[in-house]
Coordinates of C-alpha atoms in Angstrom, one line a residue:
S1 CA 87.1 15.5 170.6
K2 CA 83.9 13.6 169.7
Q3 CA 82.9 16.4 167.3
A4 CA 86.3 16.2 165.5
N5 CA 86.0 12.4 165.2
S6 CA 82.5 12.8 163.8
R7 CA 83.8 15.3 161.2
S8 CA 86.7 13.0 160.3
N9 CA 84.3 10.1 159.9
M10 CA 82.0 12.1 157.6
Q11 CA 85.0 13.2 155.5
A12 CA 86.1 9.5 155.1
L13 CA 82.5 8.6 154.1
R14 CA 82.4 11.4 151.5
A15 CA 85.8 10.2 150.1
L16 CA 84.4 6.6 149.8
A17 CA 81.3 7.9 148.1
R18 CA 83.1 10.1 145.6
P19 CA 81.9 9.2 142.1
V20 CA 84.6 7.7 139.9
L21 CA 84.6 8.6 136.2
R22 CA 86.4 7.1 133.3
L23 CA 87.8 10.1 131.5
G24 CA 89.1 8.5 128.4
R25 CA 92.4 7.4 129.8
A26 CA 92.7 6.3 133.4
Y27 CA 90.1 6.1 136.2
S28 CA 90.1 9.4 138.1
I29 CA 90.5 8.6 141.8
Q30 CA 92.1 10.6 144.6
M31 CA 94.1 8.1 146.5
P32 CA 94.6 8.6 150.3
E33 CA 97.9 10.3 151.1
E34 CA 99.1 7.4 153.3
T35 CA 99.1 4.9 150.3
K36 CA 101.7 6.9 148.5
H37 CA 105.0 5.0 149.0
K38 CA 107.9 4.7 146.6
I39 CA 109.1 1.1 146.5
A40 CA 112.7 0.0 146.0
S41 CA 112.1 -2.2 142.9
N42 CA 113.6 -0.8 139.7
R43 CA 111.5 -2.6 137.2
L44 CA 108.0 -4.2 137.2
A45 CA 107.1 -6.8 134.5
V46 CA 103.4 -7.6 134.2
I47 CA 102.5 -10.8 132.5
G48 CA 98.9 -10.5 131.3
A49 CA 97.1 -7.3 130.1
G50 CA 93.6 -7.9 131.4
K51 CA 91.3 -5.8 133.5
M52 CA 93.0 -6.7 136.8
A53 CA 96.4 -5.9 135.4
E54 CA 95.1 -2.5 134.2
A55 CA 93.6 -1.8 137.6
I56 CA 96.8 -2.7 139.4
I57 CA 99.0 -0.6 137.1
G58 CA 96.6 2.3 137.4
G59 CA 96.7 2.1 141.2
M60 CA 100.5 1.9 141.4
L61 CA 100.9 5.0 139.1
R62 CA 98.3 7.0 141.0
S63 CA 99.9 6.3 144.3
Q64 CA 103.4 7.0 142.8
T65 CA 104.6 3.5 143.8
L66 CA 106.4 3.3 140.4
D67 CA 106.9 5.6 137.4
P68 CA 105.5 4.7 134.0
G69 CA 109.0 4.1 132.6
Q70 CA 109.6 1.4 135.1
I71 CA 106.7 -0.8 134.0
T72 CA 106.6 -3.3 131.1
V73 CA 103.5 -5.3 130.2
S74 CA 103.5 -8.5 128.0
D75 CA 100.5 -10.1 126.4
V76 CA 99.6 -11.8 123.1
N77 CA 96.6 -9.4 122.7
R78 CA 98.0 -6.4 120.7
D79 CA 94.9 -4.3 121.1
R80 CA 95.2 -4.6 124.9
L81 CA 98.9 -3.7 124.8
D82 CA 98.2 -0.7 122.6
F83 CA 95.4 0.5 125.0
L84 CA 97.6 0.2 128.1
K85 CA 100.5 1.9 126.4
E86 CA 98.3 4.8 125.4
T87 CA 96.5 5.0 128.7
F88 CA 99.5 4.8 131.1
D89 CA 102.5 5.6 128.8
I90 CA 104.2 2.3 129.8
R91 CA 106.3 -0.1 127.9
V92 CA 104.7 -3.2 126.3
A93 CA 106.0 -6.4 124.8
R94 CA 104.6 -9.5 123.2
D95 CA 107.5 -11.7 124.4
N96 CA 107.2 -12.7 128.1
V97 CA 110.9 -13.6 128.4
A98 CA 111.9 -10.2 127.0
A99 CA 109.5 -8.5 129.4
I100 CA 110.8 -10.2 132.6
K101 CA 114.5 -9.7 131.7
D102 CA 116.1 -7.7 134.6
A103 CA 112.7 -7.1 136.3
D104 CA 113.1 -7.4 140.1
L105 CA 109.3 -7.4 140.5
V106 CA 107.0 -9.5 138.4
L107 CA 103.2 -9.6 138.5
L108 CA 101.5 -12.8 137.2
A109 CA 98.1 -11.7 136.0
V110 CA 97.0 -14.4 133.5
K111 CA 94.1 -16.8 133.5
P112 CA 94.7 -20.1 135.4
Q113 CA 94.3 -22.1 132.3
S114 CA 97.3 -20.2 130.7
M115 CA 99.7 -21.3 133.5
P116 CA 100.6 -24.8 132.2
H117 CA 101.7 -23.2 128.9
L118 CA 103.4 -20.1 130.4
M119 CA 105.5 -21.6 133.1
P120 CA 107.8 -23.8 131.0
L121 CA 108.4 -20.8 128.7
V122 CA 109.7 -18.6 131.6
F123 CA 111.2 -21.2 133.8
N124 CA 114.6 -20.0 135.2
R125 CA 114.4 -16.9 132.9
F126 CA 113.8 -14.4 135.8
A127 CA 116.3 -12.2 137.5
S128 CA 118.1 -13.8 140.5
N129 CA 116.5 -11.3 142.9
A130 CA 113.0 -11.4 141.3
L131 CA 109.9 -11.3 143.5
I132 CA 106.7 -12.8 141.9
I133 CA 103.3 -11.4 142.9
S134 CA 100.6 -13.7 141.6
I135 CA 96.9 -13.0 141.3
V136 CA 96.3 -16.3 139.5
A137 CA 93.4 -18.2 141.2
G138 CA 94.1 -21.7 142.5
Y139 CA 97.9 -21.7 142.0
S140 CA 99.8 -22.0 145.3
C141 CA 103.1 -20.4 146.2
H142 CA 104.7 -23.8 145.8
D143 CA 103.2 -24.4 142.3
I144 CA 104.5 -21.0 141.1
A145 CA 108.0 -21.4 142.7
E146 CA 108.3 -24.8 141.2
G147 CA 107.0 -23.8 137.8
T148 CA 109.0 -20.6 137.4
G149 CA 112.2 -21.3 139.3
V150 CA 111.8 -18.2 141.4
T151 CA 112.5 -18.4 145.2
A152 CA 110.4 -15.5 146.4
V153 CA 106.6 -15.8 145.6
V154 CA 103.6 -13.9 146.9
R155 CA 100.1 -15.3 146.2
S156 CA 97.3 -12.8 146.3
M157 CA 93.6 -12.6 145.5
P158 CA 92.3 -9.1 144.7
N159 CA 88.8 -8.3 143.3
T160 CA 87.4 -6.2 140.5
P161 CA 86.7 -3.1 142.5
A162 CA 90.4 -2.6 142.1
I163 CA 89.4 -0.9 138.9
V164 CA 88.0 2.0 141.0
G165 CA 90.7 1.8 143.7
K166 CA 88.6 -0.2 146.1
S167 CA 89.9 -3.8 145.9
M168 CA 89.9 -6.1 148.9
T169 CA 93.1 -8.1 148.4
V170 CA 94.2 -11.1 150.6
W171 CA 97.8 -12.2 150.3
T172 CA 100.4 -14.5 151.7
T173 CA 104.1 -15.4 151.0
N174 CA 106.3 -18.4 150.8
G175 CA 109.5 -18.7 152.9
G176 CA 111.7 -17.1 150.3
V177 CA 110.1 -13.6 150.6
S178 CA 112.2 -11.2 152.7
D179 CA 110.8 -8.6 155.2
A180 CA 111.8 -5.9 152.7
Q181 CA 109.9 -7.6 149.9
K182 CA 106.9 -8.0 152.2
I183 CA 106.9 -4.2 152.8
E184 CA 107.1 -3.7 149.0
T185 CA 104.2 -6.1 148.4
K186 CA 102.1 -4.3 151.0
A187 CA 102.7 -1.0 149.2
V188 CA 101.9 -2.5 145.8
L189 CA 98.7 -4.3 146.9
G190 CA 97.6 -1.3 149.0
S191 CA 97.9 1.0 146.0
F192 CA 94.6 -0.1 144.5
G193 CA 92.5 -0.7 147.7
S194 CA 92.7 -2.5 151.0
E195 CA 95.0 -5.4 151.7
L196 CA 95.1 -8.2 154.3
F197 CA 98.2 -10.4 154.9
V198 CA 97.5 -13.9 156.2
T199 CA 100.1 -16.5 157.3
D200 CA 98.1 -19.5 156.3
E201 CA 97.8 -20.0 152.6
Q202 CA 94.6 -22.0 152.8
Y203 CA 92.8 -18.7 153.4
L204 CA 93.6 -17.7 149.8
D205 CA 91.2 -20.3 148.3
M206 CA 88.6 -19.1 150.8
A207 CA 89.2 -15.5 149.9
T208 CA 88.8 -16.4 146.2
A209 CA 85.3 -17.6 147.0
L210 CA 84.3 -14.8 149.4
S211 CA 85.9 -11.6 148.3
G212 CA 87.5 -12.5 145.0
T213 CA 84.2 -13.8 143.6
G214 CA 82.1 -11.6 145.8
P215 CA 81.4 -8.8 143.3
A216 CA 79.7 -11.3 141.0
Y217 CA 77.2 -12.1 143.8
F218 CA 76.4 -8.5 144.4
F219 CA 76.1 -7.8 140.6
M220 CA 73.5 -10.5 140.3
I221 CA 71.6 -9.1 143.3
M222 CA 71.7 -5.7 141.7
E223 CA 70.4 -7.1 138.4
A224 CA 67.6 -8.9 140.1
M225 CA 66.5 -5.8 142.1
I226 CA 66.7 -3.6 139.0
D227 CA 64.5 -6.1 137.0
A228 CA 62.1 -6.3 139.9
G229 CA 61.9 -2.5 139.9
V230 CA 61.1 -2.5 136.2
H231 CA 58.5 -5.2 136.8
I232 CA 56.6 -3.1 139.4
G233 CA 56.6 -0.1 137.1
F234 CA 59.9 1.9 137.3
P235 CA 61.7 3.0 134.1
R236 CA 64.9 0.9 133.9
E237 CA 67.4 3.8 134.4
M238 CA 65.4 5.0 137.4
A239 CA 65.4 1.5 138.9
K240 CA 69.1 1.2 138.3
S241 CA 69.9 4.5 140.0
L242 CA 67.7 3.6 143.0
V243 CA 69.4 0.2 143.4
L244 CA 73.0 1.4 143.0
K245 CA 72.6 4.3 145.4
T246 CA 70.8 2.0 147.9
I247 CA 73.7 -0.5 147.8
E248 CA 76.3 2.2 148.0
G249 CA 74.6 3.8 151.0
T250 CA 74.0 0.5 152.7
A251 CA 77.7 -0.5 152.4
L252 CA 78.8 2.8 153.7
L253 CA 76.4 2.6 156.6
A254 CA 77.7 -0.9 157.5
I255 CA 81.3 0.3 157.4
A256 CA 80.6 3.4 159.4
S257 CA 78.5 1.8 162.1
G258 CA 80.7 -1.3 162.6
A259 CA 77.5 -3.1 163.7
H260 CA 76.7 -6.7 162.7
P261 CA 74.5 -6.8 159.6
A262 CA 71.8 -8.7 161.5
R263 CA 71.4 -5.8 163.9
L264 CA 71.3 -3.3 161.1
R265 CA 68.6 -5.4 159.3
N266 CA 66.6 -5.8 162.5
D267 CA 66.7 -2.0 163.1
I268 CA 64.8 -1.4 159.9
T269 CA 62.4 -4.3 160.1
S270 CA 59.2 -3.1 161.7
P271 CA 56.5 -5.6 162.8
G272 CA 54.1 -6.3 159.9
G273 CA 56.0 -3.8 157.7
T274 CA 57.3 -4.1 154.1
S275 CA 60.8 -5.2 155.2
A276 CA 59.3 -8.0 157.3
S277 CA 57.2 -9.2 154.4
A278 CA 60.1 -9.0 152.0
L279 CA 62.5 -10.8 154.3
Y280 CA 59.9 -13.6 155.0
E281 CA 59.8 -14.3 151.2
A282 CA 63.6 -14.2 151.0
E283 CA 63.9 -16.7 153.8
R284 CA 61.2 -18.9 152.5
G285 CA 62.9 -19.0 149.1
G286 CA 66.2 -20.1 150.6
L287 CA 68.2 -16.9 149.8
R288 CA 70.7 -17.6 152.6
T289 CA 71.3 -21.2 151.5
V290 CA 71.7 -20.1 147.8
I291 CA 74.3 -17.5 148.7
S292 CA 76.1 -20.0 151.0
D293 CA 76.1 -22.7 148.4
S294 CA 77.4 -20.2 145.8
V295 CA 80.4 -19.4 148.1
W296 CA 81.1 -23.0 148.7
A297 CA 80.9 -23.8 145.0
A298 CA 83.4 -21.0 144.2
Y299 CA 85.7 -22.4 147.0
R300 CA 85.6 -25.9 145.6
R301 CA 86.3 -24.6 142.1
S302 CA 89.4 -22.7 143.4
L303 CA 90.6 -25.9 145.1
E304 CA 90.0 -27.8 141.8
M305 CA 92.1 -25.3 139.8
G306 CA 94.9 -25.9 142.2
G307 CA 94.7 -29.6 141.9
K308 CA 93.4 -30.0 145.5
N309 CA 90.6 -32.2 146.9
S310 CA 87.4 -30.1 146.3
C311 CA 85.0 -32.5 148.0
V312 CA 84.5 -30.3 151.1
G313 CA 81.7 -28.6 152.8
P314 CA 77.9 -29.2 153.0
G315 CA 76.5 -31.9 150.8
R316 CA 79.8 -33.9 150.8
Y317 CA 80.0 -37.3 152.4
I318 CA 82.8 -39.4 153.9
Q319 CA 82.9 -43.1 153.1
Q320 CA 85.8 -45.3 154.2
G321 CA 88.2 -42.3 154.3
L322 CA 87.0 -41.0 150.9
T323 CA 85.1 -37.7 150.4
L324 CA 82.2 -38.2 148.0
T325 CA 79.8 -35.8 146.3
P326 CA 76.1 -36.4 146.3
H327 CA 76.2 -37.4 142.7
Q328 CA 78.9 -40.0 143.4
V329 CA 76.8 -41.3 146.3
E330 CA 73.8 -41.5 144.0
K331 CA 75.7 -43.5 141.4
M332 CA 77.0 -45.9 144.1
L333 CA 73.5 -46.5 145.3
E334 CA 72.3 -47.1 141.7
A335 CA 75.1 -49.5 141.1
A336 CA 74.3 -51.3 144.4
V337 CA 70.6 -51.7 143.4
E338 CA 71.5 -52.9 140.0
G339 CA 73.9 -55.4 141.5
A340 CA 71.3 -56.7 143.9
A341 CA 68.8 -57.1 141.1
G342 CA 71.3 -59.0 139.0
L343 CA 72.1 -61.3 141.9
S344 CA 68.4 -62.0 142.4
R345 CA 67.9 -62.8 138.8
R346 CA 70.9 -65.2 138.8
R347 CA 69.6 -67.0 141.8
G348 CA 66.4 -67.6 140.0
E349 CA 68.0 -69.1 137.0
P350 CA 67.9 -73.0 136.5
G351 CA 71.0 -74.8 137.6
H352 CA 72.0 -71.9 140.1
H353 CA 72.4 -73.4 143.6
H354 CA 72.4 -71.1 146.5
R355 CA 75.2 -72.0 148.9
S356 CA 73.7 -72.0 152.5

């Protein structure tokens, strides 16, 4: 019935809004029952012990996807290894090759700049049936397969809300990943939030810019709103509480309504009101353009990290089949002007004859 559906929706909203507390060890989150799924893999090796690795391990343990004794993490940072061992009661190692030995599931969770050093060390050292799930920005399935010698590779892009079990992870696979391994991957990535499989790998660089980097945009907006609240007279903690709860409620409203954000914004913008005045200034200041340019900049950077052509999108120019940045165009124009000036000077020198 409609009343039952309404009650179900309200329960879902309350679950989303449930406060998440760090209780000294792991993040205390009640995961939805449907995410609990034991996978067939016997051993998981995690290369990298950063915050994303922590979030993913926590999600897998909470959803009972794997048991602590099945997980080994390797990293050069002894403090992070000690922390993860104490927090999750998992195995740790400082030797990547030792960590991946006999592991049929491997999570690559290192910084992109670490990959050129890492891949030669672990090349062809994986189990023959190993599946690699990578969260390394910019590195394609082909790059990882070629650099590690592993046939089955998943490329994914989660985001930092994974720490509280609310990641939005986009993922794809190469041709070496079996249907059974896809099911396992879905369970792993779904254990710390939502996941979306795409068949076209180009969406991964786009997802890196939109959802992967997205939390940084919202944190900056939060920061700016909190500072503005302090500027108009609120105590900082009060301003912070107002902003965070407003953003939380706004996100839940957008999810629950399913309406386009433009419609939701229009519904609360009265003629001559405070929202209309505020939005006028935001438009006049180019807020939409700044956000769009930020997403494009993140997209280009993701392409650059993967060694791809990053001269794409607004403000890029095509000249004789080459894509040029505005800076490159400016330099070309400067060189052309200097060349023309030099030619004029030479023509005015004694003994220089202009050929007609």
